[in-house]
Coordinates of C-alpha atoms and ligand atoms in Angstrom, one line a residue:
X1 CA 20.7 41.1 -7.2
X2 CA 18.2 43.9 -7.9
X3 CA 15.5 41.5 -6.8
X4 CA 17.0 40.5 -3.6
X5 CA 17.5 44.3 -2.9
X6 CA 14.1 45.1 -3.2
X7 CA 12.7 42.2 -0.9
X8 CA 14.7 42.8 1.9
X9 CA 14.4 46.6 1.6
X10 CA 10.6 46.1 1.7
X11 CA 11.0 43.5 4.4
X12 CA 12.8 45.9 6.6
X13 CA 9.9 48.1 6.2
X14 CA 7.9 45.5 7.5
X15 CA 10.1 44.9 10.3
X16 CA 10.1 48.5 11.6
X17 CA 6.6 49.1 11.4
X18 CA 6.1 46.1 13.7
X19 CA 8.5 46.1 16.1
X20 CA 9.7 49.1 16.7
X21 CA 11.2 48.5 20.1
X22 CA 13.0 45.2 19.3
X23 CA 15.4 43.0 21.8
X24 CA 16.5 40.5 19.2
X25 CA 16.7 41.3 15.6
X26 CA 14.4 38.4 14.4
X27 CA 15.5 36.3 11.5
X28 CA 14.5 33.7 9.2
X29 CA 17.7 31.8 8.0
X30 CA 18.4 28.7 6.0
X31 CA 20.5 27.3 8.0
X32 CA 17.6 27.1 11.1
X33 CA 14.8 26.3 8.5
X34 CA 17.1 23.1 7.2
X35 CA 18.2 22.0 10.8
X36 CA 14.3 21.9 11.7
X37 CA 12.9 20.2 8.4
X38 CA 15.8 17.9 8.7
X39 CA 15.1 16.8 12.1
X40 CA 11.5 16.4 11.4
X41 CA 12.0 14.3 8.1
X42 CA 14.7 12.4 9.7
X43 CA 14.4 8.2 9.6
X44 CA 14.4 8.5 13.3
X45 CA 11.4 9.8 13.3
X46 CA 9.5 6.6 11.1
X47 CA 7.6 8.7 8.9
X48 CA 5.6 10.4 12.1
X49 CA 2.5 8.5 11.4
X50 CA -0.2 8.9 14.3
X51 CA -0.2 6.5 17.0
X52 CA 3.2 5.5 16.9
X53 CA 6.8 6.2 18.8
X54 CA 8.0 7.8 15.9
X55 CA 5.1 10.5 16.3
X56 CA 6.1 11.1 19.5
X57 CA 9.3 11.9 19.1
X58 CA 8.5 14.3 16.7
X59 CA 6.1 15.9 19.2
X60 CA 8.9 16.0 21.7
X61 CA 11.0 17.8 19.6
X62 CA 8.4 20.4 18.4
X63 CA 7.8 21.1 22.1
X64 CA 11.2 20.9 23.0
X65 CA 11.4 24.0 20.0
X66 CA 8.5 26.0 21.6
X67 CA 10.5 25.5 25.3
X68 CA 13.5 27.1 23.5
X69 CA 11.7 29.9 22.3
X70 CA 10.0 30.6 25.1
X71 CA 6.4 30.3 24.1
X72 CA 3.2 30.2 26.6
X73 CA 1.3 27.1 26.7
X74 CA -2.4 27.5 25.0
X75 CA -5.2 28.1 27.7
X76 CA -6.1 25.3 30.1
X77 CA -2.9 23.4 29.0
X78 CA -0.3 22.8 31.3
X79 CA 2.5 21.7 28.3
X80 CA 2.5 22.2 24.8
X81 CA 1.0 18.7 24.2
X82 CA -2.8 19.0 23.8
X83 CA -3.4 15.2 24.5
X84 CA -7.0 13.5 23.5
X85 CA -8.2 10.3 23.0
X86 CA -9.4 8.2 20.1
X87 CA -11.5 5.4 20.1
X88 CA -10.7 2.1 17.5
X89 CA -13.7 0.1 17.2
X90 CA -14.4 -3.7 16.2
X91 CA -17.5 -4.9 14.9
X92 CA -17.5 -8.0 16.9
X93 CA -21.1 -9.3 16.1
X94 CA -24.3 -7.6 14.5
X95 CA -27.5 -9.1 14.3
X96 CA -30.4 -7.3 12.2
X97 CA -33.9 -8.5 11.7
X98 CA -37.0 -6.1 9.6
X99 CA -40.2 -7.3 9.9
X100 CA -39.5 -10.8 11.5
X101 CA -37.0 -11.6 8.8
X102 CA -33.4 -12.2 9.7
X103 CA -31.0 -10.0 7.4
X104 CA -27.8 -12.0 5.8
X105 CA -24.6 -10.4 6.3
X106 CA -24.2 -9.9 2.9
X107 CA -26.8 -7.8 2.6
X108 CA -25.8 -5.6 5.7
X109 CA -23.5 -2.1 5.9
X110 CA -23.3 -1.3 9.9
X111 CA -21.2 1.8 11.0
X112 CA -22.0 3.0 14.6
X113 CA -19.7 4.6 17.0
X114 CA -20.4 2.9 20.4
X115 CA -19.5 -0.5 22.3
X116 CA -23.1 -1.4 21.5
X117 CA -25.7 -0.2 19.0
X118 CA -29.5 -1.3 20.1
X119 CA -33.0 -1.0 18.2
X120 CA -35.8 -2.5 19.1
X121 CA -38.6 0.4 18.8
X122 CA -39.4 1.3 15.3
X123 CA -40.2 4.7 16.7
X124 CA -36.6 5.5 17.2
X125 CA -35.3 5.0 14.4
X126 CA -34.6 7.6 11.0
X127 CA -36.1 5.2 8.2
X128 CA -34.2 6.3 4.7
X129 CA -35.4 4.8 1.8
X130 CA -33.0 4.3 -1.7
X131 CA -35.8 3.1 -4.4
X132 CA -35.0 1.9 -7.6
X133 CA -33.5 4.9 -9.9
X134 CA -31.8 6.8 -7.1
X135 CA -28.5 8.4 -6.7
X136 CA -27.2 5.3 -4.4
X137 CA -23.8 7.6 -3.9
X138 CA -25.8 10.5 -2.8
X139 CA -28.0 8.9 -0.6
X140 CA -25.3 6.8 0.7
X141 CA -23.2 10.1 1.3
X142 CA -26.9 11.5 3.1
X143 CA -26.9 8.9 5.3
X144 CA -23.5 8.7 6.4
X145 CA -23.3 12.2 7.7
X146 CA -26.2 12.6 9.3
X147 CA -26.7 11.5 13.2
X148 CA -29.1 9.3 15.2
X149 CA -30.3 5.5 15.2
X150 CA -30.3 5.5 11.3
X151 CA -32.2 2.2 9.1
X152 CA -31.8 2.8 5.7
X153 CA -33.4 0.9 3.2
X154 CA -32.1 0.2 0.1
X155 CA -33.8 -1.5 -2.9
X156 CA -32.2 -4.7 -4.4
X157 CA -31.6 -2.9 -7.3
X158 CA -28.9 -1.0 -6.3
X159 CA -26.9 -4.3 -4.7
X160 CA -23.8 -4.4 -7.4
X161 CA -23.1 -0.8 -6.3
X162 CA -23.9 -1.5 -2.6
X163 CA -21.6 -4.2 -2.5
X164 CA -18.7 -2.3 -3.9
X165 CA -19.4 0.5 -1.2
X166 CA -19.6 -2.2 1.6
X167 CA -15.8 -3.8 0.3
X168 CA -14.8 0.0 0.5
X169 CA -16.3 0.8 3.7
X170 CA -15.3 -2.6 5.6
X171 CA -11.5 -2.1 4.3
X172 CA -12.0 1.3 6.1
X173 CA -13.8 0.0 9.0
X174 CA -10.9 -2.4 10.0
X175 CA -9.3 0.4 11.4
X176 CA -12.7 2.4 12.0
X177 CA -11.8 5.8 14.9
X178 CA -14.2 8.1 16.5
X179 CA -13.6 10.9 18.3
X180 CA -16.8 10.1 20.6
X181 CA -18.5 7.2 22.0
X182 CA -21.9 7.0 21.6
X183 CA -24.4 4.2 21.9
X184 CA -26.9 6.0 20.4
X185 CA -25.0 7.0 17.1
X186 CA -25.2 4.7 14.0
X187 CA -26.6 3.4 10.8
X188 CA -27.6 0.0 9.5
X189 CA -28.0 -0.6 5.7
X190 CA -30.1 -3.1 4.7
X191 CA -30.7 -4.2 1.1
X192 CA -34.5 -5.2 1.1
X193 CA -37.8 -5.4 -0.9
X194 CA -39.2 -4.0 2.0
X195 CA -39.7 -0.4 1.8
X196 CA -41.8 -0.1 5.3
X197 CA -40.7 -1.0 8.7
X198 CA -43.4 -2.5 11.2
X199 CA -40.7 -4.1 13.4
X200 CA -37.0 -3.9 13.7
X201 CA -34.7 -5.8 15.9
X202 CA -30.9 -4.5 15.9
X203 CA -27.7 -5.7 18.2
X204 CA -24.6 -4.8 16.9
X205 CA -21.5 -5.3 19.7
X206 CA -17.8 -3.5 19.4
X207 CA -14.9 -4.1 21.0
X208 CA -13.5 -0.9 21.9
X209 CA -9.8 0.2 22.1
X210 CA -8.9 3.7 23.7
X211 CA -5.8 5.5 21.8
X212 CA -4.3 8.6 23.1
X213 CA -3.0 11.6 20.4
X214 CA -1.9 15.2 20.5
X215 CA -1.6 18.5 18.8
X216 CA 1.4 20.6 19.9
X217 CA 0.9 24.0 20.1
X218 CA 1.9 27.6 21.7
X219 CA 0.9 31.1 22.4
X220 CA 2.4 34.5 22.4
X221 CA -0.7 36.3 24.2
X222 CA -1.5 39.6 22.5
X223 CA -3.1 43.1 24.2
X224 CA -6.5 41.5 22.8
X225 CA -6.6 38.0 24.4
X226 CA -9.9 37.3 22.4
X227 CA -8.4 38.0 18.7
X228 CA -6.1 35.0 18.0
X229 CA -4.0 34.4 14.8
X230 CA -3.2 31.0 14.1
X231 CA -0.1 29.7 12.3
X232 CA -0.7 25.8 11.6
X233 CA 0.5 22.9 10.0
X234 CA 0.6 19.0 10.3
X235 CA 3.5 17.0 12.0
X236 CA 1.8 13.2 11.1
X237 CA 2.6 11.5 7.8
X238 CA 2.0 8.2 6.5
X239 CA 4.5 6.0 8.8
X240 CA 6.6 3.0 7.5
X241 CA 4.7 1.0 5.0
X242 CA 6.0 -2.2 3.2
X243 CA 9.4 -3.9 3.5
X244 CA 11.6 -3.3 1.0
X245 CA 13.7 -0.6 0.0
X246 CA 13.2 2.2 1.9
X247 CA 9.7 2.3 4.1
X248 CA 9.9 5.1 5.8
X249 CA 7.8 7.8 4.1
X250 CA 9.6 10.8 5.8
X251 CA 7.3 13.3 4.4
X252 CA 9.6 16.3 4.2
X253 CA 7.5 18.4 1.9
X254 CA 4.3 16.7 3.7
X255 CA 4.0 18.5 5.7
X256 CA 7.4 18.7 7.7
X257 CA 7.5 21.9 5.7
X258 CA 4.7 23.4 7.2
X259 CA 5.9 22.7 10.4
X260 CA 9.3 24.1 10.1
X261 CA 7.5 27.6 9.2
X262 CA 5.4 26.8 11.9
X263 CA 8.5 27.2 14.6
X264 CA 10.8 29.2 12.7
X265 CA 7.4 32.0 12.7
X266 CA 7.2 31.9 16.5
X267 CA 10.7 32.6 16.9
X268 CA 10.6 35.2 14.5
X269 CA 7.9 36.7 16.3
X270 CA 8.6 35.9 19.8
X271 CA 12.4 37.7 18.6
X272 CA 10.6 40.6 18.0
X273 CA 10.1 40.9 21.7
X274 CA 7.0 43.1 21.5
X275 CA 3.9 42.0 22.7
X276 CA 1.8 42.1 19.5
X277 CA -1.7 43.7 19.6
X278 CA -3.5 40.2 18.5
X279 CA -2.6 36.8 20.3
X280 CA -0.9 34.2 18.2
X281 CA -1.2 30.6 18.1
X282 CA 1.3 28.0 16.6
X283 CA -0.1 25.0 16.0
X284 CA 1.3 21.3 15.0
X285 CA -2.0 19.2 14.2
X286 CA -1.7 15.5 14.7
X287 CA -3.7 12.8 12.5
X288 CA -4.6 14.9 9.2
X289 CA -3.3 12.1 7.0
X290 CA -6.3 9.7 9.2
X291 CA -9.0 12.4 8.5
X292 CA -8.2 15.7 10.3
X293 CA -8.9 14.4 13.9
X294 CA -6.4 17.0 15.7
X295 CA -7.7 20.4 14.2
X296 CA -11.3 19.1 14.4
X297 CA -10.3 18.3 18.3
X298 CA -8.4 21.5 18.5
X299 CA -11.1 23.6 17.1
X300 CA -13.4 22.4 19.9
X301 CA -11.3 23.6 22.7
X302 CA -11.4 27.2 21.7
X303 CA -14.2 30.0 20.7
X304 CA -13.8 29.9 16.3
X305 CA -15.7 33.5 16.7
X306 CA -12.1 34.6 18.2
X307 CA -9.9 33.1 15.4
X308 CA -9.8 36.3 13.1
X309 CA -7.2 34.2 10.8
X310 CA -5.6 31.0 10.4
X311 CA -2.6 30.9 8.3
X312 CA -2.4 26.6 7.4
X313 CA 0.6 26.0 6.1
X314 CA 1.1 23.1 3.8
X315 CA 3.9 21.6 1.1
X316 CA 6.1 24.8 0.7
X317 CA 9.7 22.9 -0.1
X318 CA 9.1 22.9 -4.2
X319 CA 8.7 26.1 -5.9
X320 CA 5.2 26.6 -7.0
X321 CA 4.2 26.3 -11.0
X322 CA 3.0 29.8 -10.8
X323 CA 7.4 30.2 -10.5
X324 CA 10.0 30.9 -7.9
X325 CA 9.2 33.6 -4.9
X326 CA 5.3 32.6 -5.5
X327 CA 2.9 30.7 -3.2
X328 CA -0.8 29.7 -3.5
X329 CA -3.8 30.4 -1.7
X330 CA -6.8 27.6 -1.3
X331 CA -10.1 29.0 -1.0
X332 CA -9.3 32.1 -2.7
X333 CA -12.7 33.3 -3.1
X334 CA -14.4 32.6 0.3
X335 CA -12.8 35.5 1.9
X336 CA -10.4 38.5 1.4
X337 CA -7.7 36.8 3.3
X338 CA -5.6 36.2 0.1
X339 CA -6.4 39.2 -1.3
X340 CA -5.2 41.2 2.2
X341 CA -2.0 39.1 1.7
X342 CA -1.6 40.1 -2.3
X343 CA -1.5 43.7 -0.8
X344 CA 0.5 42.9 2.1
X345 CA 3.5 41.9 -0.1
X346 CA 2.9 44.1 -2.7
X347 CA 6.7 45.8 -4.1
X348 CA 8.4 43.2 -2.8
X349 CA 9.9 40.3 -4.9
X350 CA 7.1 37.6 -3.5
X351 CA 3.5 37.0 -5.0
X352 CA 0.7 35.4 -3.8
X353 CA -1.9 33.5 -5.9
X354 CA -5.2 31.6 -5.8
X355 CA -5.2 28.0 -5.5
X356 CA -4.2 27.0 -9.3
X357 CA -5.5 23.5 -9.2
X358 CA -9.2 24.1 -8.0
X359 CA -10.5 20.9 -9.1
X360 CA -8.5 19.2 -6.9
X361 CA -10.7 20.5 -4.0
X362 CA -8.0 21.0 -2.0
X363 CA -9.1 23.9 0.5
X364 CA -11.3 20.8 1.9
X365 CA -8.0 18.6 2.0
X366 CA -6.1 20.2 4.9
X367 CA -7.0 21.3 8.7
X368 CA -8.1 24.5 7.4
X369 CA -11.6 23.5 6.1
X370 CA -12.5 22.3 9.8
X371 CA -11.8 25.8 10.8
X372 CA -13.5 27.2 7.6
X373 CA -16.7 25.3 8.3
X374 CA -16.7 27.3 11.6
X375 CA -16.4 30.8 9.9
X376 CA -13.3 31.4 10.4
X377 CA -11.3 33.0 7.3
X378 CA -8.7 29.9 7.5
X379 CA -6.9 29.1 4.4
X380 CA -3.6 27.4 3.4
X381 CA -0.8 28.3 1.9
X382 CA 1.2 26.1 -0.1
X383 CA 3.5 25.9 -3.2
X384 CA 3.9 22.2 -4.5
X385 CA 3.2 21.1 -7.6
X386 CA 0.8 18.5 -6.5
X387 CA -0.5 17.3 -10.3
X388 CA 3.1 16.6 -11.3
X389 CA 4.9 16.1 -8.2
X390 CA 6.3 12.6 -8.3
X391 CA 7.5 12.6 -4.3
X392 CA 3.3 13.1 -3.3
X393 CA 2.6 10.9 -0.5
X394 CA 5.7 8.4 -1.2
X395 CA 8.7 7.2 0.6
X396 CA 10.8 9.6 -1.8
X397 CA 9.4 12.6 -0.1
X398 CA 12.6 13.2 1.6
X399 CA 14.3 16.7 2.2
X400 CA 17.0 16.0 -0.5
X401 CA 13.8 16.8 -2.9
X402 CA 13.5 20.4 -1.7
X403 CA 14.6 23.8 -2.3
X404 CA 15.7 25.1 1.3
X405 CA 16.3 28.9 -0.6
X406 CA 12.5 29.0 -1.6
X407 CA 11.2 27.8 1.6
X408 CA 12.9 30.3 3.5
X409 CA 11.6 33.1 0.9
X410 CA 8.1 31.7 1.5
X411 CA 8.6 31.9 5.2
X412 CA 9.8 35.3 5.2
X413 CA 6.9 36.2 2.9
X414 CA 4.4 34.5 5.2
X415 CA 5.9 36.7 8.0
X416 CA 5.5 40.0 6.2
X417 CA 1.8 39.2 5.1
X418 CA 0.8 38.6 8.6
X419 CA 2.1 41.6 10.3
X420 CA -0.9 43.8 9.2
X421 CA -3.3 41.0 10.6
X422 CA -1.2 40.4 13.4
X423 CA -0.9 44.3 14.5
X424 CA -4.9 44.5 14.0
X425 CA -4.3 46.9 11.3
X426 CA -6.2 44.3 9.1
X427 CA -9.0 41.7 9.3
X428 CA -10.1 39.3 6.7
X429 CA -13.6 38.7 5.7
X430 CA -15.4 35.4 8.0
X431 CA -15.7 32.5 5.6
X432 CA -19.6 31.6 4.8
X433 CA -20.4 28.3 6.0
X434 CA -23.3 27.8 4.6
X435 CA -21.7 27.9 1.3
X436 CA -19.0 24.9 1.7
X437 CA -18.9 21.4 1.3
Ligands
ZN1 ZN1 -0.2 17.6 4.0

């Protein structure tokens, strides 16, 4: 009882501090939290997999909620949906010869991002050699991350590893998707005795299919248009898998819980009635589970230097290992965002901690990382016991496994913790992208 009172009291102080001229009393309540998450994680949404009708239903639901709350569209848009395209590539042919000798397909791994890829002039290529005794994995990753026309010569001593990579890669490449078609970008990797290239003749062709997808976002304009605070989560999940038993992956915790927080916070800050000092964006990202494409597209539609903080919210439906009324923040040492949040809720019953699973690299495993790589203090807030959670990425990730009271308290704590940043009192330090993976 006493703890609850302490919390409500502190909460009242925060609320009156920011919202002196309230029109409605903003509330974050459990019934509303339950309504939203139950809708998003219902079987009707079919697991919200990107490029399926289920995720489109979810997008319409989220847009409908933004509309009811009375939020603005994000800049440059005429609806709440931020639509874009991705291109799915399927290899139709690949002919490669080096120094006049054709390369057998078993010695060939091709990854190109356009409809065609041609290389006939050695001077146009970056030639990368992977000699015997070097770290194949490191060389592979480096070559993949590079851009332009890359020809990688792999010493035959790496053949076993090469074959394994080719196997993984071909499975993934069946659904290879790129955000931009580029006939001048591609990697051709060849197992060969050759260590230098005098002549080359490469022609790869792909079939291309265009698919559309969308983030769903909304805005509350602040007095400062070019200082933006972002609340985000991802609304996509894994869809329907397998045919037996419960085949719908509802993704209640991952990440219907984060989207529920985003919508509830949007209602909360809008109902405060007062124009905030800083502009606030509420964003539901698509295609997080496929590789973070939604946040990548979003990050290119605005100036990341204007984002002063990003509260990315992932899996807050189950109490954290650190106990009830606690949440943790990824990348605690990458900016002072986490310690500002800690200070902001001091004296309440809620506490924020550093991510207790550093070995899991969670800072890099959600949409915050895309913005952090651009210098934004972008962190993920979570409470999930990810190391022991039997429902993580399973069909059993259902609302019935979640604790609604905990979730509601966590959203309240985030709202309280964000007040000083939204009002311009606190500004987190920037992330140094050079120190990131
Ligand atoms: Zn997630």
